PDB file of C-alpha atoms in Angstrom:
ATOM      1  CA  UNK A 266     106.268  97.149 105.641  1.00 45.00           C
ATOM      2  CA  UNK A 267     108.784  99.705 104.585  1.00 54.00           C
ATOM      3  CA  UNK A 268     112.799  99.615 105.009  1.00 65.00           C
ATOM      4  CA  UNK A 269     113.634 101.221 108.445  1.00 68.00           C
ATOM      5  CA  UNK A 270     114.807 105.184 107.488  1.00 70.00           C
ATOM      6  CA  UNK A 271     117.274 105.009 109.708  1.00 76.00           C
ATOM      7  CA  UNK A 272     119.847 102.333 107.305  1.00 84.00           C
ATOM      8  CA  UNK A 273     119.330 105.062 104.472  1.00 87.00           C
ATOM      9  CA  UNK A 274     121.649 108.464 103.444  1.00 86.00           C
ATOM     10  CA  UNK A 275     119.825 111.973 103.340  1.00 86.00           C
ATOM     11  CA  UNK A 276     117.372 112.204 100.808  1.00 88.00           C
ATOM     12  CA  UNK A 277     117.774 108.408  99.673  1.00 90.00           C
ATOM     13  CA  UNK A 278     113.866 107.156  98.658  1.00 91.00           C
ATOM     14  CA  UNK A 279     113.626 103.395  98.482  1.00 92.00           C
ATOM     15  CA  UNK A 280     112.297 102.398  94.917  1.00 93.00           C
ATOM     16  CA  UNK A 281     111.363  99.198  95.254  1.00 94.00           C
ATOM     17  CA  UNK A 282     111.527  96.777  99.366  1.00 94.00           C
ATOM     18  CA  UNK A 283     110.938  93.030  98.736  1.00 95.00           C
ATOM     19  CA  UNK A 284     111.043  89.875 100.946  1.00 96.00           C
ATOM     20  CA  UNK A 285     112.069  86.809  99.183  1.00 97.00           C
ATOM     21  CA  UNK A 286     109.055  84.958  97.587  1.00 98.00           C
ATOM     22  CA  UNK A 287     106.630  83.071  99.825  1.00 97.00           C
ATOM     23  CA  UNK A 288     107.488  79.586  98.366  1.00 97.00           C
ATOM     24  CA  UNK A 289     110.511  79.854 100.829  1.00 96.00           C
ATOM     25  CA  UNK A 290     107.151  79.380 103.231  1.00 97.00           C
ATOM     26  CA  UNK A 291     105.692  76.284 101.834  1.00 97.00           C
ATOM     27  CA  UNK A 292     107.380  73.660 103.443  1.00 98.00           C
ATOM     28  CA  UNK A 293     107.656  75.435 106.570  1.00 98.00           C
ATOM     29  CA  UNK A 294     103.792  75.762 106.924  1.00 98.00           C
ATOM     30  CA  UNK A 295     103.723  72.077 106.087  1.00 98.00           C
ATOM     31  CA  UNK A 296     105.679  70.867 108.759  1.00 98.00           C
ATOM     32  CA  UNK A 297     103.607  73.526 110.681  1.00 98.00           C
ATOM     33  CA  UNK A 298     100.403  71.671 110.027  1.00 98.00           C
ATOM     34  CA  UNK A 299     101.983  67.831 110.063  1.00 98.00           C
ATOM     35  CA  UNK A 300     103.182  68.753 113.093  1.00 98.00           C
ATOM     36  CA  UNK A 301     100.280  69.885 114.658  1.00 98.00           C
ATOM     37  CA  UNK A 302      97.791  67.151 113.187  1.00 98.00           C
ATOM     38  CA  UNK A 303     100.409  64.319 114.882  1.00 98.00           C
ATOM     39  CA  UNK A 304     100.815  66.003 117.903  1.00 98.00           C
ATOM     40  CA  UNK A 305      97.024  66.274 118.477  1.00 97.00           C
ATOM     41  CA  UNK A 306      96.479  62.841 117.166  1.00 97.00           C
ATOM     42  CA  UNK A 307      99.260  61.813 120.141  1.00 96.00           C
ATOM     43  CA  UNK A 308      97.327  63.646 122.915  1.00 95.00           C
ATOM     44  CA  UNK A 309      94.032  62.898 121.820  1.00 95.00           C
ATOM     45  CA  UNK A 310      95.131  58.846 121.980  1.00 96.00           C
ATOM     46  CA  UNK A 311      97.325  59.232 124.910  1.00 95.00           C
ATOM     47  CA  UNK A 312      94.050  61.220 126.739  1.00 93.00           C
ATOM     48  CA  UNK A 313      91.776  58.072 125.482  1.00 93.00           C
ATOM     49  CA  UNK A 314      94.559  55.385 127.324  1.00 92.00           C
ATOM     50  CA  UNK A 315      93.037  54.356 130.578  1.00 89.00           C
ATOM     51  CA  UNK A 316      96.473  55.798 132.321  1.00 89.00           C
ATOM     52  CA  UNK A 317      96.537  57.077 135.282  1.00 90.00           C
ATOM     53  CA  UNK A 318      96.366  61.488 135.517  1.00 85.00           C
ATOM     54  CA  UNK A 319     100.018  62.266 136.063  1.00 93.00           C
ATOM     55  CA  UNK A 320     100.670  59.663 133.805  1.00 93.00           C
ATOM     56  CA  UNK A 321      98.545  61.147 131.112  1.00 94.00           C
ATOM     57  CA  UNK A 322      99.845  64.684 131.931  1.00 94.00           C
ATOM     58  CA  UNK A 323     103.588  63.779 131.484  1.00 95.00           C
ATOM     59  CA  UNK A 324     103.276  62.168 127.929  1.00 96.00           C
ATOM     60  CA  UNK A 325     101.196  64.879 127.208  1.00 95.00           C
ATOM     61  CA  UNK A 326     103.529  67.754 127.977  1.00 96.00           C
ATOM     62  CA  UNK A 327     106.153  65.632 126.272  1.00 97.00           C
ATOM     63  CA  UNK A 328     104.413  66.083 123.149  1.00 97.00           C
ATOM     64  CA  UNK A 329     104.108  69.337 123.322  1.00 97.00           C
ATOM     65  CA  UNK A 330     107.397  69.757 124.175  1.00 98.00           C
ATOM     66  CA  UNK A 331     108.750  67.711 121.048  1.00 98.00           C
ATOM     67  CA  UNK A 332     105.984  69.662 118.976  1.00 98.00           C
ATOM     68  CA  UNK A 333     107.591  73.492 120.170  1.00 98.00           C
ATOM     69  CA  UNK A 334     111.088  71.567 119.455  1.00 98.00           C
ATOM     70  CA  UNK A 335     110.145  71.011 115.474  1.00 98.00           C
ATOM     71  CA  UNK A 336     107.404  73.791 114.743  1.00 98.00           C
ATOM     72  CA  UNK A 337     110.339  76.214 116.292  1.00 97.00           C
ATOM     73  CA  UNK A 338     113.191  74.512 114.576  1.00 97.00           C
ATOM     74  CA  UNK A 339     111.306  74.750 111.071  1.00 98.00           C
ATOM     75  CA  UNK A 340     108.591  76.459 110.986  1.00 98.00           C
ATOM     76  CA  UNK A 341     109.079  79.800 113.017  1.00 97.00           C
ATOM     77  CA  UNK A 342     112.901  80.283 112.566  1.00 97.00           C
ATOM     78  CA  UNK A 343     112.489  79.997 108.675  1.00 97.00           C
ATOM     79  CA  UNK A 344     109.641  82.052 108.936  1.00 97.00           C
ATOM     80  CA  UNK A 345     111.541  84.959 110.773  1.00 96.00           C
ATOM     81  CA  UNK A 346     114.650  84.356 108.684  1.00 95.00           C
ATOM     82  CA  UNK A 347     112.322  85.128 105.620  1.00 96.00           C
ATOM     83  CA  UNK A 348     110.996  87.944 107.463  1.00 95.00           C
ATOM     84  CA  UNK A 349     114.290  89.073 108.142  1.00 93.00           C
ATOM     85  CA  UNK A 350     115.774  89.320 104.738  1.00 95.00           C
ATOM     86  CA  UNK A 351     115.687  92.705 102.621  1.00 95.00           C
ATOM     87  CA  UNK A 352     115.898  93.286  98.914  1.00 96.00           C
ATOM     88  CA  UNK A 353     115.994  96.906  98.444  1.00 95.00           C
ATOM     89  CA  UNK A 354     116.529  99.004  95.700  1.00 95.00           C
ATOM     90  CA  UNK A 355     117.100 102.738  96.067  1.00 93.00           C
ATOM     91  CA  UNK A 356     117.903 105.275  93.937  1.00 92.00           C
ATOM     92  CA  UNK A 357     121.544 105.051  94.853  1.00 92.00           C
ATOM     93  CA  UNK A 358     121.656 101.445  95.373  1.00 93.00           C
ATOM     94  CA  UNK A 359     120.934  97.997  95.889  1.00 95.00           C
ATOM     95  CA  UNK A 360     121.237  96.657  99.830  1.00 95.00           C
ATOM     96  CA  UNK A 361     120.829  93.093 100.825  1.00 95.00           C
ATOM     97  CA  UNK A 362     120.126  92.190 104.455  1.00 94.00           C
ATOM     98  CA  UNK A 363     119.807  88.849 105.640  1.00 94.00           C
ATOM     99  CA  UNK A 364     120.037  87.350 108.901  1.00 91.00           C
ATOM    100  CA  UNK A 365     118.144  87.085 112.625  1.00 89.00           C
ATOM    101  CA  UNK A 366     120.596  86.793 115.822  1.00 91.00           C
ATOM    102  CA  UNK A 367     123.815  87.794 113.324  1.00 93.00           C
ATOM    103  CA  UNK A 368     122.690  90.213 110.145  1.00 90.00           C
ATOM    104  CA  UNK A 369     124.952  90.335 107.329  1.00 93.00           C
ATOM    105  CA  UNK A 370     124.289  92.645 104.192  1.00 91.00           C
ATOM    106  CA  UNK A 371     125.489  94.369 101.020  1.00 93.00           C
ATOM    107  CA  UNK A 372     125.281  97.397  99.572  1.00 92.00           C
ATOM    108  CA  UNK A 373     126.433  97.933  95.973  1.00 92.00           C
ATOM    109  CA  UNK A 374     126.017 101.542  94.196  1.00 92.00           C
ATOM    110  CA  UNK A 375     124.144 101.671  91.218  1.00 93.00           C
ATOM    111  CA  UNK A 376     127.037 103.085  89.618  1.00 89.00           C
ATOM    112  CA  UNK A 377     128.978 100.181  89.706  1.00 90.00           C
ATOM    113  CA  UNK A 378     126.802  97.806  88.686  1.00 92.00           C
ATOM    114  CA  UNK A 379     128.097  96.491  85.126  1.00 90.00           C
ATOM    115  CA  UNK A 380     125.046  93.768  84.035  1.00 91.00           C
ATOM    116  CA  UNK A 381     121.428  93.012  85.328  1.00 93.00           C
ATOM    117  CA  UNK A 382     120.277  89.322  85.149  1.00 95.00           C
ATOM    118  CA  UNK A 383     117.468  87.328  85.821  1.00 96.00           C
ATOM    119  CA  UNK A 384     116.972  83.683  85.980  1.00 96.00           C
ATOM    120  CA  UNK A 385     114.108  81.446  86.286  1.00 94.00           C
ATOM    121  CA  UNK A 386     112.724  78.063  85.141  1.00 94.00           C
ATOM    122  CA  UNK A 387     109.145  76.813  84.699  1.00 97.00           C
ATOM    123  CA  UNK A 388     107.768  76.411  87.893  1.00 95.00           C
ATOM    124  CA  UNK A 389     109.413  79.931  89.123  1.00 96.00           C
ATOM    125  CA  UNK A 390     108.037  81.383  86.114  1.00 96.00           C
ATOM    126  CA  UNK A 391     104.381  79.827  87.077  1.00 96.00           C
ATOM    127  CA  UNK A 392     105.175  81.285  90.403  1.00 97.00           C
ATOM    128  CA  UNK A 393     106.352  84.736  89.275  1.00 95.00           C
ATOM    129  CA  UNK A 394     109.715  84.397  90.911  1.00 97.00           C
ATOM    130  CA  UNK A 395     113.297  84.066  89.991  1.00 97.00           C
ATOM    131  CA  UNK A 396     117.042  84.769  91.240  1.00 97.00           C
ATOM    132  CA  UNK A 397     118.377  87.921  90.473  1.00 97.00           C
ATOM    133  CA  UNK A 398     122.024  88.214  89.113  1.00 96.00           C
ATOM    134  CA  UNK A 399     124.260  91.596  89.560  1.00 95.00           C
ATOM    135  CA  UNK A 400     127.584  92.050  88.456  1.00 93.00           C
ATOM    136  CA  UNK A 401     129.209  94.988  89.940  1.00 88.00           C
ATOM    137  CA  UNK A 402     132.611  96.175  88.602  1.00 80.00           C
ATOM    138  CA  UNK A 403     134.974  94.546  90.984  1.00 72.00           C
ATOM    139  CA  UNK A 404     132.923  91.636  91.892  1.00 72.00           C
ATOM    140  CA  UNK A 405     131.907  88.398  90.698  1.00 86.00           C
ATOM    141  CA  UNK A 406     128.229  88.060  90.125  1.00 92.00           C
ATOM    142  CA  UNK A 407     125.990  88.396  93.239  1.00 93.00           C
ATOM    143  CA  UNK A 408     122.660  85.997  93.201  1.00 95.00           C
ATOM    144  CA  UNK A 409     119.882  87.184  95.096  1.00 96.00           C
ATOM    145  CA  UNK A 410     117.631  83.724  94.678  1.00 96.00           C
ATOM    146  CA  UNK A 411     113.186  83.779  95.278  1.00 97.00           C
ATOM    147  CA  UNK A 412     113.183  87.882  94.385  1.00 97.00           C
ATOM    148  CA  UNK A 413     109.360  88.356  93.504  1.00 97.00           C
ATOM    149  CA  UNK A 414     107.887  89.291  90.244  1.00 96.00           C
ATOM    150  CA  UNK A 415     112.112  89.216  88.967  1.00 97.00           C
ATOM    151  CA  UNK A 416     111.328  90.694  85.549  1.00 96.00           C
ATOM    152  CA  UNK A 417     109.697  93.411  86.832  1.00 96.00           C
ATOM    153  CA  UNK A 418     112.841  93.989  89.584  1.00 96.00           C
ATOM    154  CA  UNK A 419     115.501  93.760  86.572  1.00 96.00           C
ATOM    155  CA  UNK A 420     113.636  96.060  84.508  1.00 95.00           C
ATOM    156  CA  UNK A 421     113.614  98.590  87.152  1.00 95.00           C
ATOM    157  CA  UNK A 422     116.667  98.111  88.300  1.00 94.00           C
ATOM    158  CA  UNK A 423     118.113  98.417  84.700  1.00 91.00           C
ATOM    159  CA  UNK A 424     116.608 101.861  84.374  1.00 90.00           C
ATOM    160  CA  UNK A 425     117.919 102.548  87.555  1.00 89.00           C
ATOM    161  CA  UNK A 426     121.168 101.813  86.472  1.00 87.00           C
ATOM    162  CA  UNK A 427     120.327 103.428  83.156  1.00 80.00           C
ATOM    163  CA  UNK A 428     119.020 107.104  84.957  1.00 77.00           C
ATOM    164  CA  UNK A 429     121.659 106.948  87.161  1.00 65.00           C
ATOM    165  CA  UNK A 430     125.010 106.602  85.364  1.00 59.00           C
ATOM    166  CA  UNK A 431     124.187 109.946  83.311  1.00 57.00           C
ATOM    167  CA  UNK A 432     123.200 111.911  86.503  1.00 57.00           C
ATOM    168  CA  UNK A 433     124.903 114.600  87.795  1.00 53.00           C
ATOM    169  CA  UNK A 434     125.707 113.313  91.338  1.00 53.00           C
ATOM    170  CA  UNK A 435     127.628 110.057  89.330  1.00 50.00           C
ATOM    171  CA  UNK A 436     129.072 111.331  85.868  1.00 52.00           C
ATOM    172  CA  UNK A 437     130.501 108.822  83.377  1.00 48.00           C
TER     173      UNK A 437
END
């Protein structure tokens, strides 16, 4: 999926459009499918009790009900929160968006970014993620945490950097 056209300048190509890394997803889809193995394991023993039917029905659509509650509360909202959040690098800079009902971003020109970062321990490295660090000349450090493949995103992003201080349209 590319970044919408309509959040970037004239003649501004994205480089590089990530999501943060699908471990965010892991427990999520675990709930997902705990969830869903209890809640069939309720009906199917609530449908074996010799109740009567509108007994039967009521217990049964509170199960659901409870099961909507929790696979809604952590399974789809941190699914469409990580769906929701943008690393992008462009050739003039690096925007963060994050957020569903209330976005909040970042934008920070390449131009002003001072040091390129990465960070990532053992199982991040088996997982070939890692959290990004930017320091931009008045800022303190940004961390952009789960960025996929992160050595690959600081090496481009250092060239980036590198191509674009020299350029024309931002002279040292």
């Amino acid at each position: 999926m590319g970044y919408p056209d309509n959040v970037l300048a004239r003649d501004e190509q994205v480089v590089l459009h990530r999501h943060p890394h699908w471990k965010r997803l892991v427990g999520p889809v675990l709930i997902l499918l705990v969830m869903t193995a209890l809640a069939s394991f309720g009906a199917a023993y609530v449908n074996s009790l010799d109740w009567d039917g509108n007994a039967t029905t009521v217990v049964s659509l509170v199960i659901l009900a409870i099961w909507v509650v929790i696979v809604g509360w952590l399974s789809l909202w941190p699914f469409l929160t990580w769906w929701s959040t943008h690393f992008v690098i462009t050739e003039r800079r690096v925007m963060f968006r994050h957020g569903l009902l209330t976005r909040a971003g970042i934008d920070i020109p390449l131009a002003r970014i001072n040091s390129v970062e990465f960070r990532h321990g053992i199982v991040d490295r088996m997982l070939r993620t890692g959290t990004l660090i930017i320091e931009s000349a008045s800022q303190d450090p940004l961390e952009f945490y789960d960025i996929p493949r992160v050595e690959r995103v600081h090496a481009l992003l250092y060239h980036e950097v590198f191509d674009t201080v020299g350029s024309e349209e931002f002279p040292n």
